[in-house]
Short mmCIF file of C-alpha atoms in Angstrom, two decimals:
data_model
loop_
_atom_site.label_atom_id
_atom_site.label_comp_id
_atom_site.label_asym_id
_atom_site.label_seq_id
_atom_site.Cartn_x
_atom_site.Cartn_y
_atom_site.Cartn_z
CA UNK A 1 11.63 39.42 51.93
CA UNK A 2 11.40 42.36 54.39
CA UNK A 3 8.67 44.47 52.20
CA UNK A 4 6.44 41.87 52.32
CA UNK A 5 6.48 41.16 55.86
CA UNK A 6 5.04 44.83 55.73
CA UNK A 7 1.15 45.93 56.05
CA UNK A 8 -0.12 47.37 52.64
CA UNK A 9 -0.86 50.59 53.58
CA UNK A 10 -4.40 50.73 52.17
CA UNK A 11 -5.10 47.56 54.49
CA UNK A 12 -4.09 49.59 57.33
CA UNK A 13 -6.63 52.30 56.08
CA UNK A 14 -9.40 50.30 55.48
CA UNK A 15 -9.27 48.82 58.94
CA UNK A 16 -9.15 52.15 60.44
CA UNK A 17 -11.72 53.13 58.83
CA UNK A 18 -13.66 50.33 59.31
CA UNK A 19 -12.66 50.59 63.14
CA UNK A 20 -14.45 54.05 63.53
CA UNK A 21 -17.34 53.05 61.73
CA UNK A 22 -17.97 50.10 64.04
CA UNK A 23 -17.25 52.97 67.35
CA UNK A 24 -19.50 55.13 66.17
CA UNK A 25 -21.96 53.03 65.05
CA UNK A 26 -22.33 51.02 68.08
CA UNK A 27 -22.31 54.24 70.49
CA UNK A 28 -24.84 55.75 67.53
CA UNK A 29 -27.30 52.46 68.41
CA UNK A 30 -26.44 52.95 72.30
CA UNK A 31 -27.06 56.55 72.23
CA UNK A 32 -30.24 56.17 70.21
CA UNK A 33 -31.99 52.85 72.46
CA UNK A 34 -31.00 53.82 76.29
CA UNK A 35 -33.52 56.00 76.94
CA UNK A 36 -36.57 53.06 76.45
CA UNK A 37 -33.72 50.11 76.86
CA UNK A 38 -31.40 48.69 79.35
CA UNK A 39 -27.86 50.19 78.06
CA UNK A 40 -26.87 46.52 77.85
CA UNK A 41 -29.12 45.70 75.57
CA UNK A 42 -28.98 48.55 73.32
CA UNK A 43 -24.75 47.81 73.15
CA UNK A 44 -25.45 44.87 71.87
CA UNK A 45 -27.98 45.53 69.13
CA UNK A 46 -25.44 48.40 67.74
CA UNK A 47 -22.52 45.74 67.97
CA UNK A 48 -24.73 42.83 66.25
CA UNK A 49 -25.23 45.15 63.25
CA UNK A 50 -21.35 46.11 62.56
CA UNK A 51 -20.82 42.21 63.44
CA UNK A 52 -23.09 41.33 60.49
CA UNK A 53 -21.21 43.82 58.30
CA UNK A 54 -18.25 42.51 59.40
CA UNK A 55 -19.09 38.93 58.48
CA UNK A 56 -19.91 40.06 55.34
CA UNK A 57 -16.83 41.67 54.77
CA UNK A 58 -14.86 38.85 55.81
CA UNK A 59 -16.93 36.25 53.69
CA UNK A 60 -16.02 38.52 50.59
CA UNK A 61 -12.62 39.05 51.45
CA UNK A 62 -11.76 35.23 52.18
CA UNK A 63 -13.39 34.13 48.52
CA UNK A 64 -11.38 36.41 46.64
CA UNK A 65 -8.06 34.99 48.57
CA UNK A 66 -8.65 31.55 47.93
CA UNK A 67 -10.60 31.79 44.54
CA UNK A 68 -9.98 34.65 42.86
CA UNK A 69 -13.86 35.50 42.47
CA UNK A 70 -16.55 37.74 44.19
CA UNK A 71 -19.89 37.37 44.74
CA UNK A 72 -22.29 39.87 43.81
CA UNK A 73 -24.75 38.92 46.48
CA UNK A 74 -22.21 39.34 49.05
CA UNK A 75 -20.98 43.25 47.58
CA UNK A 76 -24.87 43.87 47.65
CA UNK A 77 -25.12 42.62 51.56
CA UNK A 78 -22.31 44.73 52.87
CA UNK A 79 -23.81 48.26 50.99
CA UNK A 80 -27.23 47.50 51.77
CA UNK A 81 -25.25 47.33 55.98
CA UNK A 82 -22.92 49.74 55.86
CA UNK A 83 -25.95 52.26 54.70
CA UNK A 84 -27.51 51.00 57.16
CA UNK A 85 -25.07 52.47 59.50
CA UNK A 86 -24.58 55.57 57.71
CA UNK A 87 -28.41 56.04 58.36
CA UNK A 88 -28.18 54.94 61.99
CA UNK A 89 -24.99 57.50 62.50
CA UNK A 90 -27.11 60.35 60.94
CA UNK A 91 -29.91 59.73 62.57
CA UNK A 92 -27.92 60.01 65.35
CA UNK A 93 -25.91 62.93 64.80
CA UNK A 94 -29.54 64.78 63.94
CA UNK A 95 -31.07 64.05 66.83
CA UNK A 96 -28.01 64.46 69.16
CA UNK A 97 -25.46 67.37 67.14
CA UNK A 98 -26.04 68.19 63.90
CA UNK A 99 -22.08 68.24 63.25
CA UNK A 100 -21.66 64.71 64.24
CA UNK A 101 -23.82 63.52 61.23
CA UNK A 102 -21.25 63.78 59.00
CA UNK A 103 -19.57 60.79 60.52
CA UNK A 104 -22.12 58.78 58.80
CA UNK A 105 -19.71 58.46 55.96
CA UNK A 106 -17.73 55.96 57.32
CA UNK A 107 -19.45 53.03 56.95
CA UNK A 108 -19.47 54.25 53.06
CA UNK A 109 -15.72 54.82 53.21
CA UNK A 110 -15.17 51.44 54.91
CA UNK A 111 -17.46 49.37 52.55
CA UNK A 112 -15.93 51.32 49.75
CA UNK A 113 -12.13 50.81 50.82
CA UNK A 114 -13.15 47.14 51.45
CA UNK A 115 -14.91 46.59 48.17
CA UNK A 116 -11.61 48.32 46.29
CA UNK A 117 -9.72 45.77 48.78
CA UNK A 118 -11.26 42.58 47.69
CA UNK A 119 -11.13 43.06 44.12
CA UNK A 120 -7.55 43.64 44.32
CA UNK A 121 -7.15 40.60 46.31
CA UNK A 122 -8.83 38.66 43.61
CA UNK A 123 -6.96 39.88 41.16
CA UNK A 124 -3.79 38.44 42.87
CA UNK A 125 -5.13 35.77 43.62
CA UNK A 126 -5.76 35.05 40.02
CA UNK A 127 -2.30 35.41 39.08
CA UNK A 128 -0.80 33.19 42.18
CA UNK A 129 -3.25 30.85 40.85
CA UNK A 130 -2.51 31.21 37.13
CA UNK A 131 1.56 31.43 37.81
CA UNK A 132 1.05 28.00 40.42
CA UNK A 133 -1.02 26.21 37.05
CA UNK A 134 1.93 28.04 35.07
CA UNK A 135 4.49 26.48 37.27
CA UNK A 136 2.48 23.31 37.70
CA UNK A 137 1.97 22.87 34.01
CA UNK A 138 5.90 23.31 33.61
CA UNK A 139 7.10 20.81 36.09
CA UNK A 140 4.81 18.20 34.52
CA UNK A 141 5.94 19.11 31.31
CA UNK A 142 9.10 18.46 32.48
CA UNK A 143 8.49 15.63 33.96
CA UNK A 144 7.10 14.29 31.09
CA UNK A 145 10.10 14.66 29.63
CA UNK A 146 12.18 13.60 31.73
CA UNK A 147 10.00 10.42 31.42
CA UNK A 148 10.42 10.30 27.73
CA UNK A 149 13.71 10.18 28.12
CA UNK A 150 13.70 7.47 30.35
CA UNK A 151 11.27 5.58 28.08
CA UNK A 152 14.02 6.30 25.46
CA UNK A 153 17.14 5.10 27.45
CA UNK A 154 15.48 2.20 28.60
CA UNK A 155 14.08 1.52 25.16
CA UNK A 156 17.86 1.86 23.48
CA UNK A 157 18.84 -0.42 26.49
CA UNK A 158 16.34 -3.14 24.70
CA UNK A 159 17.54 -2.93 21.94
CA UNK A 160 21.03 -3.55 22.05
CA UNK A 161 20.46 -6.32 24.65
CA UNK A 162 18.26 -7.55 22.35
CA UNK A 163 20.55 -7.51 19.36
CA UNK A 164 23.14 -9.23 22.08
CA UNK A 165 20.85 -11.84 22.83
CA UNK A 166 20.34 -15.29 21.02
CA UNK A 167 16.69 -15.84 23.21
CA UNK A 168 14.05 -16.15 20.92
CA UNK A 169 12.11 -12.34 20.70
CA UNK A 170 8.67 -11.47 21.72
CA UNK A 171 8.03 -11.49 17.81
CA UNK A 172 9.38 -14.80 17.67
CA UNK A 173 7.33 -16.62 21.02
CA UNK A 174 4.44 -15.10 19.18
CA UNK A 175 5.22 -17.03 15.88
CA UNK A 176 6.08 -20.01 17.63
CA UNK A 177 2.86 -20.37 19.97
CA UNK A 178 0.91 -19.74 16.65
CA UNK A 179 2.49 -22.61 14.74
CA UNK A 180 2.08 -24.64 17.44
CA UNK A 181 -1.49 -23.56 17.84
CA UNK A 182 -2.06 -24.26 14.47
CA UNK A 183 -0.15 -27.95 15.35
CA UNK A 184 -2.81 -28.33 17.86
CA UNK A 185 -5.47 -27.53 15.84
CA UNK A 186 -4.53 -29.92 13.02
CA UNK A 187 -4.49 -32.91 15.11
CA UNK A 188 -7.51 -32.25 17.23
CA UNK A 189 -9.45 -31.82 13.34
CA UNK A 190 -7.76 -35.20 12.64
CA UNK A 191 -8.75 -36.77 15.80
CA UNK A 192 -12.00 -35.36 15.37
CA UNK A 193 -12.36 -36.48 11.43
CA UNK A 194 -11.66 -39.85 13.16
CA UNK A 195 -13.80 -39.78 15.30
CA UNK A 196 -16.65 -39.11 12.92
CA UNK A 197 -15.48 -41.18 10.76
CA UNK A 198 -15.79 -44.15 12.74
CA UNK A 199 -18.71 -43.50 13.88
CA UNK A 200 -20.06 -43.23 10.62
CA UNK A 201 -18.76 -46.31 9.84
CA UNK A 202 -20.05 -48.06 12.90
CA UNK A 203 -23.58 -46.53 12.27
CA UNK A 204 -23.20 -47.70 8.50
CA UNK A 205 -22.18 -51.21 10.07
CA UNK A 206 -25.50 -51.33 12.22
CA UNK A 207 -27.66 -50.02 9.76
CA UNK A 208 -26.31 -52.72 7.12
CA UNK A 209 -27.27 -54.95 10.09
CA UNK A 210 -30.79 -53.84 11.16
CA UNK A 211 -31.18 -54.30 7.26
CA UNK A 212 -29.92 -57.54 7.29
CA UNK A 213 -31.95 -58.72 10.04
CA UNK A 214 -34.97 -56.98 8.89
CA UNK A 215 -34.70 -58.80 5.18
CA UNK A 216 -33.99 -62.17 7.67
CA UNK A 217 -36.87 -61.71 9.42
CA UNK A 218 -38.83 -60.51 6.05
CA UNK A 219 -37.67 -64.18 4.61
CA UNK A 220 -38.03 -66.13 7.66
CA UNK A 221 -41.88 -64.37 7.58
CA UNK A 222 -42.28 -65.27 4.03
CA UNK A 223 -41.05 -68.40 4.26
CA UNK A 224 -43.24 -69.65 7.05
CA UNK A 225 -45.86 -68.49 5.39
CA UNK A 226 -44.99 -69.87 2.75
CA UNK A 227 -44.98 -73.17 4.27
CA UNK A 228 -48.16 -72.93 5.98
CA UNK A 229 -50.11 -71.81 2.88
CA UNK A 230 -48.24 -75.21 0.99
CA UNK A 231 -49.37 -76.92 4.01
CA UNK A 232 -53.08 -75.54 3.73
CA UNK A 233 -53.30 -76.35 0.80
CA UNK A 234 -51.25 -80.16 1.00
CA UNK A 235 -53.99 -80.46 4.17
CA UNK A 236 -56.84 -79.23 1.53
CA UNK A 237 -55.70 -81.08 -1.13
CA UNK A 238 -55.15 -84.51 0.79
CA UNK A 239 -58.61 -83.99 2.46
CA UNK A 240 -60.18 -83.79 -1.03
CA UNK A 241 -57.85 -86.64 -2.44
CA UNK A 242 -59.13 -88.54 1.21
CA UNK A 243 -62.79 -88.17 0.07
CA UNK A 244 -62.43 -88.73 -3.22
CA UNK A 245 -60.55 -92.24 -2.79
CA UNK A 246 -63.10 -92.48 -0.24
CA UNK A 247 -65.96 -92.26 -2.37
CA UNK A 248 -64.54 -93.86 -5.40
CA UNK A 249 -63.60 -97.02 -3.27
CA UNK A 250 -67.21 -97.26 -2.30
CA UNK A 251 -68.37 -96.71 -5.92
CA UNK A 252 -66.20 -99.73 -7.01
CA UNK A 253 -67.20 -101.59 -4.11
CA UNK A 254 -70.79 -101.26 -5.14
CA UNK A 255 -70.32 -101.92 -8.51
CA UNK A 256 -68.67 -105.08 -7.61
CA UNK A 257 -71.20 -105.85 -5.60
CA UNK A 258 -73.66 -105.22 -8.57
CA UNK A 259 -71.91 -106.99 -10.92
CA UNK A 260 -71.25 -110.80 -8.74
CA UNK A 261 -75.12 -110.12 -7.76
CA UNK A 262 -76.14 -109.81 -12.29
CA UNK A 263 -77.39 -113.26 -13.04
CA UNK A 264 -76.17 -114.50 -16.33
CA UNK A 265 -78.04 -115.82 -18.90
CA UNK A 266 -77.69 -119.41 -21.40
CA UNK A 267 -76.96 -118.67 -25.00
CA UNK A 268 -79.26 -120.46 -27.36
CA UNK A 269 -78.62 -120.96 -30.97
CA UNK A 270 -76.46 -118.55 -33.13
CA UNK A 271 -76.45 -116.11 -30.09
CA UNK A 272 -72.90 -115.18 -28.73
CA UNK A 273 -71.99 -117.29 -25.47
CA UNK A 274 -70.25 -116.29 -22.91
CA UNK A 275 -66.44 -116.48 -22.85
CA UNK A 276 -65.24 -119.44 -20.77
CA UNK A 277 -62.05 -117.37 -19.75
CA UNK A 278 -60.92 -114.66 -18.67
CA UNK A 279 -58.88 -113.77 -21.32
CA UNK A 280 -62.14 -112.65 -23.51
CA UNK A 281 -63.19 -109.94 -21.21
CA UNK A 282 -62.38 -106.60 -21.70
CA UNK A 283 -62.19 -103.43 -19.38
CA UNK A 284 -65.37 -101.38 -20.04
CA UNK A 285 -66.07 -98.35 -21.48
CA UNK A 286 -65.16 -94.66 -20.13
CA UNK A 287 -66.77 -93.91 -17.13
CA UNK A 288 -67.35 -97.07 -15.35
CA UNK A 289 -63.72 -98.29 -13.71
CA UNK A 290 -63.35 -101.35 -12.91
CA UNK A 291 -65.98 -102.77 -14.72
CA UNK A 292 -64.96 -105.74 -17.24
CA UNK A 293 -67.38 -106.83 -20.35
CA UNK A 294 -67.02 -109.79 -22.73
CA UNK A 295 -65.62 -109.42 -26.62
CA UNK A 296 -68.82 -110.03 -28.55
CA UNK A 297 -72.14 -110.11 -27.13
CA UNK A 298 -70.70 -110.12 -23.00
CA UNK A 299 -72.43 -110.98 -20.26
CA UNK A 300 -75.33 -107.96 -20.94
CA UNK A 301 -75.12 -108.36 -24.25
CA UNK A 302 -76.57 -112.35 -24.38
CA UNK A 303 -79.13 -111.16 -22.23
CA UNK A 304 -80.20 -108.17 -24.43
CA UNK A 305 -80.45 -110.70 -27.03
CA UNK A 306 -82.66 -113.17 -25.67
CA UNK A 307 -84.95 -110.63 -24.57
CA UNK A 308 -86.03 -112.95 -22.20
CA UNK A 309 -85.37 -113.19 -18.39
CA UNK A 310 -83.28 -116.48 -17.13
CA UNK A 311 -84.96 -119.95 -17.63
CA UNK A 312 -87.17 -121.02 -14.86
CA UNK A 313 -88.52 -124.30 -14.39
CA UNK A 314 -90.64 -124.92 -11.76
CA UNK A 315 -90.41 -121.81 -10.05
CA UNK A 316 -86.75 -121.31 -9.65
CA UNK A 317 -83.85 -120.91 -11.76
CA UNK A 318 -81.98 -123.98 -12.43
CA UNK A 319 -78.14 -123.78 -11.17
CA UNK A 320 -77.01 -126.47 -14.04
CA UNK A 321 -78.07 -123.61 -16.67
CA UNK A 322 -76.03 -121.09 -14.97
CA UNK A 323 -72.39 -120.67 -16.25
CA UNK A 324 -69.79 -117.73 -14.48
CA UNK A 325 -67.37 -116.64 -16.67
CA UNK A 326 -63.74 -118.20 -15.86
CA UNK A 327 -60.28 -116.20 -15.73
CA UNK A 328 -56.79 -117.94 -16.17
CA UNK A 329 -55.93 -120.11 -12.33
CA UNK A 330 -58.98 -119.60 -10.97
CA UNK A 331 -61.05 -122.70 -9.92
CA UNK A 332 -64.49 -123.14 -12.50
CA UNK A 333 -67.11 -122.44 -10.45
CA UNK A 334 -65.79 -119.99 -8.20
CA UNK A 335 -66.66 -116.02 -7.57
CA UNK A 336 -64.91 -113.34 -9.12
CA UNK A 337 -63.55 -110.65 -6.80
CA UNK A 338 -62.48 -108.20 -10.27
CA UNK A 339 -59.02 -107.98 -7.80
CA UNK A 340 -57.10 -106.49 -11.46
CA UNK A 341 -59.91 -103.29 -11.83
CA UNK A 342 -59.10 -102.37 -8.17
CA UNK A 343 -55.41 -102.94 -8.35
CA UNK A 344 -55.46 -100.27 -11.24
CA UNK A 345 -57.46 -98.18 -9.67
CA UNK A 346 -55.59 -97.81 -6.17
CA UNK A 347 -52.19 -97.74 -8.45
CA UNK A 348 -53.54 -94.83 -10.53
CA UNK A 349 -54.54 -93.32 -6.96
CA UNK A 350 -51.36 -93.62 -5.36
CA UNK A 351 -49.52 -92.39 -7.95
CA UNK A 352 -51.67 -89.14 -7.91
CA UNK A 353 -51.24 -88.82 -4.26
CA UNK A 354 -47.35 -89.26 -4.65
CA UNK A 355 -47.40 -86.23 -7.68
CA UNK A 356 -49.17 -83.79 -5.76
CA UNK A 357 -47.45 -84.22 -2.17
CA UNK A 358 -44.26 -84.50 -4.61
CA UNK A 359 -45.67 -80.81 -5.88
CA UNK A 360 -46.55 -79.38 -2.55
CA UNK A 361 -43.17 -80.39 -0.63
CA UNK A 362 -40.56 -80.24 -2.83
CA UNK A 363 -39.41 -83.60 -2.23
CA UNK A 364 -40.48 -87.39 -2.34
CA UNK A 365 -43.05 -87.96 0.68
CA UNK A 366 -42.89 -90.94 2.88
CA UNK A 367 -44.99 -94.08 1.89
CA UNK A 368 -46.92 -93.46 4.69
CA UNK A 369 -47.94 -89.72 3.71
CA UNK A 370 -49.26 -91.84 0.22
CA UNK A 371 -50.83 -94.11 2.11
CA UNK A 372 -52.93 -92.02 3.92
CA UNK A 373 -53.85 -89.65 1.28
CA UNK A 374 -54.57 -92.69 -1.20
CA UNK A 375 -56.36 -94.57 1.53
CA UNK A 376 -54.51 -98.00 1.42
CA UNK A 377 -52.76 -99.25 3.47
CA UNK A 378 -48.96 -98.86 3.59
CA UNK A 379 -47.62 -101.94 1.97
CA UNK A 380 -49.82 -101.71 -0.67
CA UNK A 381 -48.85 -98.19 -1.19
CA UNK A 382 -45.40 -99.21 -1.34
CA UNK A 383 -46.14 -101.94 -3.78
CA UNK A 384 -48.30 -99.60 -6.19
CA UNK A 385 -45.22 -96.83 -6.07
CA UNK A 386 -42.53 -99.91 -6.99
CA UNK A 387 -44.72 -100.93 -9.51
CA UNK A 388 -45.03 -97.95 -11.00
CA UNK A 389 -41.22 -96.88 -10.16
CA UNK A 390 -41.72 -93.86 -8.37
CA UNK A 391 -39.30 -95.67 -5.55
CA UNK A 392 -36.80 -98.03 -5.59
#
């Protein structure tokens, strides 16, 4: 509009005023320095000051235009200036006329119009801020609307394409991909359950297995053991057995010896004779195998008798009275060997050696395991077992 293409008159005023006061004030400075400095120099002391104030005054008058807000700082600079000038012009005036001292007011009337000036200007600028937020907050607001109504449109669009449309829902993709989550789930458990299963079972399978081999080895330990302690002892046992036959077939073999080296002696009278046979003897007592005495008096017995030693005559015993008892086949005359004693004996052995290998092993041993314990030799092992039908 045309008005406010128009200077506000109180603008124009304060200007003025401000104009004069920077004249005066600078020819007040000029006027006051010349005399001791170059007029140069003094011109531009007095326009540096009103410069300053000037600043000032701009400074303050451009922050209440933009923001609305004054500084106190500022308002304090430009009085604590302008009185400066007002004290500069009356100094002036003083020393020069005292009618031009009243001009020291305007710097005061400036600074005051000014000061009146900017807080106006804030104050409009407040509102032309407060009405742009005003009008700011109302186009958002109706842009926000106009937003929400687009939200609603486009949400009643939704809808009836979505009541128009067989495609499964957002609702229902959601209900579907948890199902078949779920479906996924279930068979990785199962696969999993499997799994373990399995391996349970295989580890179940091994274990039953390391136990098994364990209780094998266990067996296999005690067996062998087993056998070697039955063998320690069959060895032990055998070795005895060895000595034993050893040193009972030299005991018979001495008393054989002892008994074809006894000389007999010749019954006399009503004493007993000797038998004439073998059919008269009889095995001896307990304690002496092998050894064979006569029914009746015996061979000892005839002897005991007498009480006298064999019949000498001339110094030597006389081989007519000499008889040797006779067995059944054997030729009168000849030496008996007592071959019936040791047969008995060796059967009796063998047959003890058979029982306790038979014992230690489990089984029937081999005639030559009998042999060797008995000490015979293997046919007449064999012999003594037939005989006494622990083999066929």
């Amino acid at each position: 509009m045309l008005w406010k293409k128009i200077p506000d008159p109180t603008t124009v005023i304060a200007t003025a005023v401000t104009a004069a006061s920077v004249v005066f004030t600078t020819w007040s400075v000029y006027d006051l320095a010349t005399p001791t400095v170059p007029a140069l120099v003094a011109l531009a002391v007095g326009a540096g000051v009103e410069l300053v104030w000037l600043f000032v005054l701009a400074t303050e008058w451009k922050r209440a235009n933009l923001t609305g807000d004054h500084s106190r700082g500022l308002t304090a600079t430009g009085w604590i200036l302008a009185t400066l000038a007002a004290v500069v012009i009356a100094v002036h005036g003083v020393l020069a006329s005292p009618a031009l001292a009243i001009l020291a007011v305007l710097p005061l009337a400036a600074k005051a119009g000014w000061h009146w000036q900017t807080r106006q200007r804030a104050e409009e600028t407040r509102a032309r801020i407060e009405a742009e937020q005003a009008e700011a907050d109302r186009a958002e607001a109706e842009r926000a609307e106009a937003e929400a109504e687009r939200v609603r449109v486009e949400a009643e669009r939704a809808e009836r394409e979505l009541a128009l449309s067989v495609d499964p829902t957002d609702e229902d993709e959601r209900e579907i991909a948890k199902l078949r989550r779920q479906a996924n789930v279930a068979k990785l458990r199962a696969a999993a359950e499997t799994d373990l299963t399995t391996a349970q079972a295989e580890a179940d399978r091994l274990r039953q297995e390391a136990d098994a081999e364990a209780e094998r080895i266990r067996r296999q330990s005690e067996s062998r053991m087993r056998r070697e302690a039955i063998q320690n002892k069959t060895e032990e046992e055998l070795a005895a057995l060895e000595a034993n036959a050893r040193l009972f077939k030299r005991r018979q073999e001495v008393e054989v010896e002892m008994a074809l080296t006894r000389p007999y002696a010749l019954t006399s009278g009503t004493t007993p004779r000797v038998p004439d046979d073998a059919s008269a003897l009889q095995p001896g007592g307990g304690g002496t195998p092998g050894s064979w005495v006569a029914s009746g008096a015996g061979f000892g017995g005839a002897m005991a008798h007498a009480g006298t030693a064999p019949a000498h005559v001339g110094g030597h015993v006389r081989g007519s009275d000499q008889q040797m008892p006779q067995v059944p086949g054997q030729v009168p005359g000849a030496v008996v060997h007592h071959s019936s004693a040791e047969a008995e004996v060796n059967r009796a052995r063998v047959a003890e050696v058979f029982e306790v290998l038979h014992q230690a092993t489990g089984e029937a041993p081999s005639i030559a395991a009998v042999a060797r314990g008995a000490g015979v030799s293997d046919r007449a092992a064999g012999r003594h077992l037939r005989a006494a039908g622990l083999i066929d």
